[in-house]
Amino acid sequence: MIGIIDYDAGNLKSVEKALNFLGEEVIVSRDRAALLHADKVILPGVGAFGDAMHNLKKYELDKVLHEIAAMNKPFMGICLGLQLLFEYSEESPGVEGLGVLKGKILRIPDKQDLKVPHIGWNSLKLMNNGTLFQGIEDEAYVYFVHSYYLKAEDETIVKAATDYGTVIHASVEQGNIFACQFHPEKSSTVGLKILNNFAKLNKEEK
């Protein structure tokens, strides 16, 4: 069973729908026991970094997320969910992120020929043998919607990058932690393959 964390953020239903399409059992919850019982956990989200951290703390989900991160339980952040895993974001000065991973969230620089927010399909440069990208070709296209991007402190955790006025660390993996800035649930067959790779983690051990 895959637990989707409900903290009043958008995009929960589209992730749930994609996983159901793949035949996965899904629960959308903010209950600590239910999330800790799940085999895997996903933190989706769209919206503002500061508001999201406020809601996570309001429901004490920040504590649950740290518990999950400390377990050998596959955990995946999507879009805003990726950003929240890091230390801070320029979007919300003074607000601390979860700090599960080290790095900073920066605003995409303004350039004359590029619109911010970045909305649309971009190709991925795959690197460092990412688990989520097994069976996916380099330069595959995925769908982004964001104004802020990740610059990871340790580039060895970066498994995919894209270029949109600057180099964007589009996906990271460290231990049981996985995260994507793009939306796999909106990225057609490539995105479904990424979600399926996540869903199949650890199943061979059971």
mmCIF file of C-alpha atoms in Angstrom:
data_model
loop_
_atom_site.group_PDB
_atom_site.id
_atom_site.type_symbol
_atom_site.label_atom_id
_atom_site.label_comp_id
_atom_site.label_asym_id
_atom_site.label_seq_id
_atom_site.Cartn_x
_atom_site.Cartn_y
_atom_site.Cartn_z
ATOM 1 C CA MET A 1 0.000 0.000 0.000
ATOM 2 C CA ILE A 2 1.189 3.495 -0.872
ATOM 3 C CA GLY A 3 0.330 6.351 1.475
ATOM 4 C CA ILE A 4 -0.202 9.843 0.034
ATOM 5 C CA ILE A 5 0.255 12.588 2.628
ATOM 6 C CA ASP A 6 -2.763 14.879 2.907
ATOM 7 C CA TYR A 7 -1.764 18.337 4.122
ATOM 8 C CA ASP A 8 -4.346 20.417 2.229
ATOM 9 C CA ALA A 9 -2.075 20.782 -0.805
ATOM 10 C CA GLY A 10 -3.223 20.418 -4.386
ATOM 11 C CA ASN A 11 -2.443 17.573 -6.763
ATOM 12 C CA LEU A 12 -3.239 14.694 -4.425
ATOM 13 C CA LYS A 13 -6.019 13.286 -6.603
ATOM 14 C CA SER A 14 -3.990 13.187 -9.816
ATOM 15 C CA VAL A 15 -1.220 11.229 -8.072
ATOM 16 C CA GLU A 16 -3.772 8.860 -6.536
ATOM 17 C CA LYS A 17 -5.434 8.361 -9.932
ATOM 18 C CA ALA A 18 -2.110 7.547 -11.647
ATOM 19 C CA LEU A 19 -1.203 4.981 -8.974
ATOM 20 C CA ASN A 20 -4.652 3.405 -9.176
ATOM 21 C CA PHE A 21 -4.183 3.138 -12.950
ATOM 22 C CA LEU A 22 -0.998 1.168 -12.234
ATOM 23 C CA GLY A 23 -2.990 -1.190 -10.022
ATOM 24 C CA GLU A 24 -1.587 0.061 -6.719
ATOM 25 C CA GLU A 25 -3.526 0.214 -3.461
ATOM 26 C CA VAL A 26 -3.478 3.808 -2.222
ATOM 27 C CA ILE A 27 -4.541 5.634 0.926
ATOM 28 C CA VAL A 28 -4.703 9.429 1.194
ATOM 29 C CA SER A 29 -4.227 10.319 4.849
ATOM 30 C CA ARG A 30 -2.681 12.579 7.462
ATOM 31 C CA ASP A 31 -2.954 9.912 10.162
ATOM 32 C CA ARG A 32 0.439 9.003 11.607
ATOM 33 C CA ALA A 33 -0.342 5.321 12.162
ATOM 34 C CA ALA A 34 -1.743 4.872 8.659
ATOM 35 C CA LEU A 35 1.268 6.525 7.027
ATOM 36 C CA LEU A 36 3.791 4.568 9.086
ATOM 37 C CA HIS A 37 1.920 1.363 8.216
ATOM 38 C CA ALA A 38 2.100 2.065 4.464
ATOM 39 C CA ASP A 39 4.782 0.273 2.454
ATOM 40 C CA LYS A 40 5.752 3.506 0.693
ATOM 41 C CA VAL A 41 4.836 7.161 1.131
ATOM 42 C CA ILE A 42 4.463 10.054 -1.320
ATOM 43 C CA LEU A 43 4.463 13.788 -0.542
ATOM 44 C CA PRO A 44 2.922 15.545 -3.556
ATOM 45 C CA GLY A 45 2.004 19.201 -3.652
ATOM 46 C CA VAL A 46 1.579 22.458 -5.492
ATOM 47 C CA GLY A 47 1.502 25.895 -3.889
ATOM 48 C CA ALA A 48 3.717 28.073 -1.725
ATOM 49 C CA PHE A 49 6.612 26.687 0.321
ATOM 50 C CA GLY A 50 5.738 28.667 3.472
ATOM 51 C CA ASP A 51 2.061 27.703 3.442
ATOM 52 C CA ALA A 52 2.956 24.057 2.931
ATOM 53 C CA MET A 53 5.395 24.009 5.857
ATOM 54 C CA HIS A 54 2.749 25.703 8.015
ATOM 55 C CA ASN A 55 0.241 22.969 7.184
ATOM 56 C CA LEU A 56 2.732 20.155 7.737
ATOM 57 C CA LYS A 57 3.477 21.521 11.201
ATOM 58 C CA LYS A 58 -0.202 22.171 11.943
ATOM 59 C CA TYR A 59 -0.986 18.495 11.403
ATOM 60 C CA GLU A 60 2.353 17.422 12.967
ATOM 61 C CA LEU A 61 3.213 15.743 9.697
ATOM 62 C CA ASP A 62 6.706 17.225 9.767
ATOM 63 C CA LYS A 63 7.441 14.840 12.653
ATOM 64 C CA VAL A 64 5.899 11.914 10.761
ATOM 65 C CA LEU A 65 7.996 12.732 7.695
ATOM 66 C CA HIS A 66 11.178 12.636 9.739
ATOM 67 C CA GLU A 67 10.103 9.261 11.160
ATOM 68 C CA ILE A 68 9.504 7.912 7.656
ATOM 69 C CA ALA A 69 12.823 9.301 6.404
ATOM 70 C CA ALA A 70 14.617 7.478 9.227
ATOM 71 C CA MET A 71 13.015 4.146 8.245
ATOM 72 C CA ASN A 72 13.933 1.910 5.323
ATOM 73 C CA LYS A 73 10.644 2.894 3.710
ATOM 74 C CA PRO A 74 10.644 4.309 0.166
ATOM 75 C CA PHE A 75 9.563 7.936 0.307
ATOM 76 C CA MET A 76 8.950 10.206 -2.700
ATOM 77 C CA GLY A 77 8.457 13.959 -2.949
ATOM 78 C CA ILE A 78 6.809 15.425 -6.051
ATOM 79 C CA CYS A 79 7.098 19.071 -7.186
ATOM 80 C CA LEU A 80 6.585 21.150 -4.009
ATOM 81 C CA GLY A 81 7.099 17.871 -2.152
ATOM 82 C CA LEU A 82 10.681 17.792 -3.464
ATOM 83 C CA GLN A 83 11.320 21.371 -2.372
ATOM 84 C CA LEU A 84 10.006 20.795 1.151
ATOM 85 C CA LEU A 85 12.587 18.051 1.724
ATOM 86 C CA PHE A 86 15.387 20.616 1.559
ATOM 87 C CA GLU A 87 16.552 23.300 3.957
ATOM 88 C CA TYR A 88 14.941 26.506 2.743
ATOM 89 C CA SER A 89 13.404 28.275 -0.237
ATOM 90 C CA GLU A 90 13.808 31.791 -1.581
ATOM 91 C CA GLU A 91 10.024 31.774 -1.968
ATOM 92 C CA SER A 92 9.504 31.969 1.813
ATOM 93 C CA PRO A 93 12.422 33.725 3.578
ATOM 94 C CA GLY A 94 12.810 32.717 7.215
ATOM 95 C CA VAL A 95 10.831 29.479 6.824
ATOM 96 C CA GLU A 96 12.815 26.306 7.432
ATOM 97 C CA GLY A 97 12.173 23.286 5.252
ATOM 98 C CA LEU A 98 12.242 19.716 6.496
ATOM 99 C CA GLY A 99 16.008 19.512 6.000
ATOM 100 C CA VAL A 100 15.917 15.821 5.146
ATOM 101 C CA LEU A 101 18.271 16.575 2.249
ATOM 102 C CA LYS A 102 20.833 19.349 1.881
ATOM 103 C CA GLY A 103 20.381 22.043 -0.726
ATOM 104 C CA LYS A 104 18.517 25.227 -1.488
ATOM 105 C CA ILE A 105 15.455 26.153 -3.500
ATOM 106 C CA LEU A 106 16.069 29.178 -5.729
ATOM 107 C CA ARG A 107 13.872 31.254 -8.022
ATOM 108 C CA ILE A 108 14.242 30.538 -11.718
ATOM 109 C CA PRO A 109 16.151 33.550 -13.093
ATOM 110 C CA ASP A 110 14.279 35.984 -15.330
ATOM 111 C CA LYS A 111 15.390 35.822 -18.949
ATOM 112 C CA GLN A 112 13.853 37.614 -21.891
ATOM 113 C CA ASP A 113 12.914 34.511 -23.863
ATOM 114 C CA LEU A 114 11.735 32.357 -20.931
ATOM 115 C CA LYS A 115 8.506 32.620 -18.978
ATOM 116 C CA VAL A 116 8.321 32.095 -15.219
ATOM 117 C CA PRO A 117 6.609 30.011 -13.966
ATOM 118 C CA HIS A 118 8.114 27.264 -16.079
ATOM 119 C CA ILE A 119 5.107 25.377 -17.424
ATOM 120 C CA GLY A 120 5.518 22.651 -19.993
ATOM 121 C CA TRP A 121 7.558 19.728 -21.262
ATOM 122 C CA ASN A 122 11.324 19.575 -20.911
ATOM 123 C CA SER A 123 13.804 16.797 -21.594
ATOM 124 C CA LEU A 124 15.813 15.174 -18.824
ATOM 125 C CA LYS A 125 19.541 14.562 -18.775
ATOM 126 C CA LEU A 126 19.911 11.348 -16.797
ATOM 127 C CA MET A 127 22.946 10.773 -14.580
ATOM 128 C CA ASN A 128 24.247 8.758 -11.642
ATOM 129 C CA ASN A 129 22.169 5.656 -12.478
ATOM 130 C CA GLY A 130 18.859 6.674 -10.883
ATOM 131 C CA THR A 131 16.606 3.879 -9.625
ATOM 132 C CA LEU A 132 13.442 5.674 -10.745
ATOM 133 C CA PHE A 133 14.774 6.008 -14.295
ATOM 134 C CA GLN A 134 15.467 2.343 -15.016
ATOM 135 C CA GLY A 135 14.028 1.578 -18.460
ATOM 136 C CA ILE A 136 13.776 5.260 -19.413
ATOM 137 C CA GLU A 137 15.842 6.758 -22.206
ATOM 138 C CA ASP A 138 18.035 9.818 -21.782
ATOM 139 C CA GLU A 139 16.392 13.032 -23.021
ATOM 140 C CA ALA A 140 12.896 11.720 -22.248
ATOM 141 C CA TYR A 141 10.346 14.499 -21.808
ATOM 142 C CA VAL A 142 8.419 15.190 -18.596
ATOM 143 C CA TYR A 143 5.999 17.906 -17.485
ATOM 144 C CA PHE A 144 7.000 20.781 -15.189
ATOM 145 C CA VAL A 145 5.011 23.491 -13.387
ATOM 146 C CA HIS A 146 7.200 25.609 -11.087
ATOM 147 C CA SER A 147 8.842 28.981 -10.438
ATOM 148 C CA TYR A 148 11.521 27.707 -8.043
ATOM 149 C CA TYR A 149 14.122 25.019 -8.553
ATOM 150 C CA LEU A 150 16.532 22.853 -6.597
ATOM 151 C CA LYS A 151 20.273 23.288 -6.357
ATOM 152 C CA ALA A 152 21.403 20.248 -4.373
ATOM 153 C CA GLU A 153 24.484 20.582 -2.180
ATOM 154 C CA ASP A 154 25.715 17.099 -3.109
ATOM 155 C CA GLU A 155 25.431 16.642 -6.860
ATOM 156 C CA THR A 156 25.988 12.893 -6.607
ATOM 157 C CA ILE A 157 22.378 12.526 -5.404
ATOM 158 C CA VAL A 158 21.091 14.192 -8.588
ATOM 159 C CA LYS A 159 19.691 11.580 -10.979
ATOM 160 C CA ALA A 160 18.163 13.884 -13.614
ATOM 161 C CA ALA A 161 18.595 17.502 -14.608
ATOM 162 C CA THR A 162 17.018 19.866 -17.118
ATOM 163 C CA ASP A 163 17.883 23.295 -18.454
ATOM 164 C CA TYR A 164 15.507 26.237 -18.246
ATOM 165 C CA GLY A 165 17.597 29.366 -18.089
ATOM 166 C CA THR A 166 19.752 27.555 -15.552
ATOM 167 C CA VAL A 167 20.580 23.956 -14.669
ATOM 168 C CA ILE A 168 17.698 22.547 -12.637
ATOM 169 C CA HIS A 169 18.222 19.475 -10.468
ATOM 170 C CA ALA A 170 15.048 17.726 -11.551
ATOM 171 C CA SER A 171 15.285 14.494 -9.553
ATOM 172 C CA VAL A 172 17.297 13.247 -6.597
ATOM 173 C CA GLU A 173 17.754 9.974 -4.737
ATOM 174 C CA GLN A 174 19.481 9.329 -1.432
ATOM 175 C CA GLY A 175 18.941 6.060 0.393
ATOM 176 C CA ASN A 176 15.202 5.545 0.728
ATOM 177 C CA ILE A 177 14.446 9.162 -0.303
ATOM 178 C CA PHE A 178 13.377 9.935 -3.873
ATOM 179 C CA ALA A 179 12.092 13.214 -5.295
ATOM 180 C CA CYS A 180 11.096 14.775 -8.618
ATOM 181 C CA GLN A 181 10.561 18.458 -9.397
ATOM 182 C CA PHE A 182 8.453 17.519 -12.420
ATOM 183 C CA HIS A 183 5.056 15.834 -12.260
ATOM 184 C CA PRO A 184 5.361 12.134 -13.160
ATOM 185 C CA GLU A 185 1.584 11.766 -12.810
ATOM 186 C CA LYS A 186 1.184 14.284 -15.669
ATOM 187 C CA SER A 187 4.088 13.029 -17.796
ATOM 188 C CA SER A 188 2.343 10.377 -19.913
ATOM 189 C CA THR A 189 4.010 6.971 -20.317
ATOM 190 C CA VAL A 190 7.415 8.190 -19.078
ATOM 191 C CA GLY A 191 5.860 9.455 -15.852
ATOM 192 C CA LEU A 192 3.877 6.280 -15.331
ATOM 193 C CA LYS A 193 7.078 4.261 -15.743
ATOM 194 C CA ILE A 194 8.768 6.408 -13.050
ATOM 195 C CA LEU A 195 5.829 5.911 -10.674
ATOM 196 C CA ASN A 196 5.793 2.190 -11.428
ATOM 197 C CA ASN A 197 9.521 1.943 -10.681
ATOM 198 C CA PHE A 198 8.838 3.581 -7.311
ATOM 199 C CA ALA A 199 5.830 1.377 -6.613
ATOM 200 C CA LYS A 200 7.843 -1.788 -7.267
ATOM 201 C CA LEU A 201 10.652 -0.896 -4.827
ATOM 202 C CA ASN A 202 11.218 -3.540 -2.128
ATOM 203 C CA LYS A 203 8.437 -5.766 -3.488
ATOM 204 C CA GLU A 204 10.933 -8.404 -4.538
ATOM 205 C CA GLU A 205 12.027 -8.640 -0.899
ATOM 206 C CA LYS A 206 8.622 -9.754 0.302
#
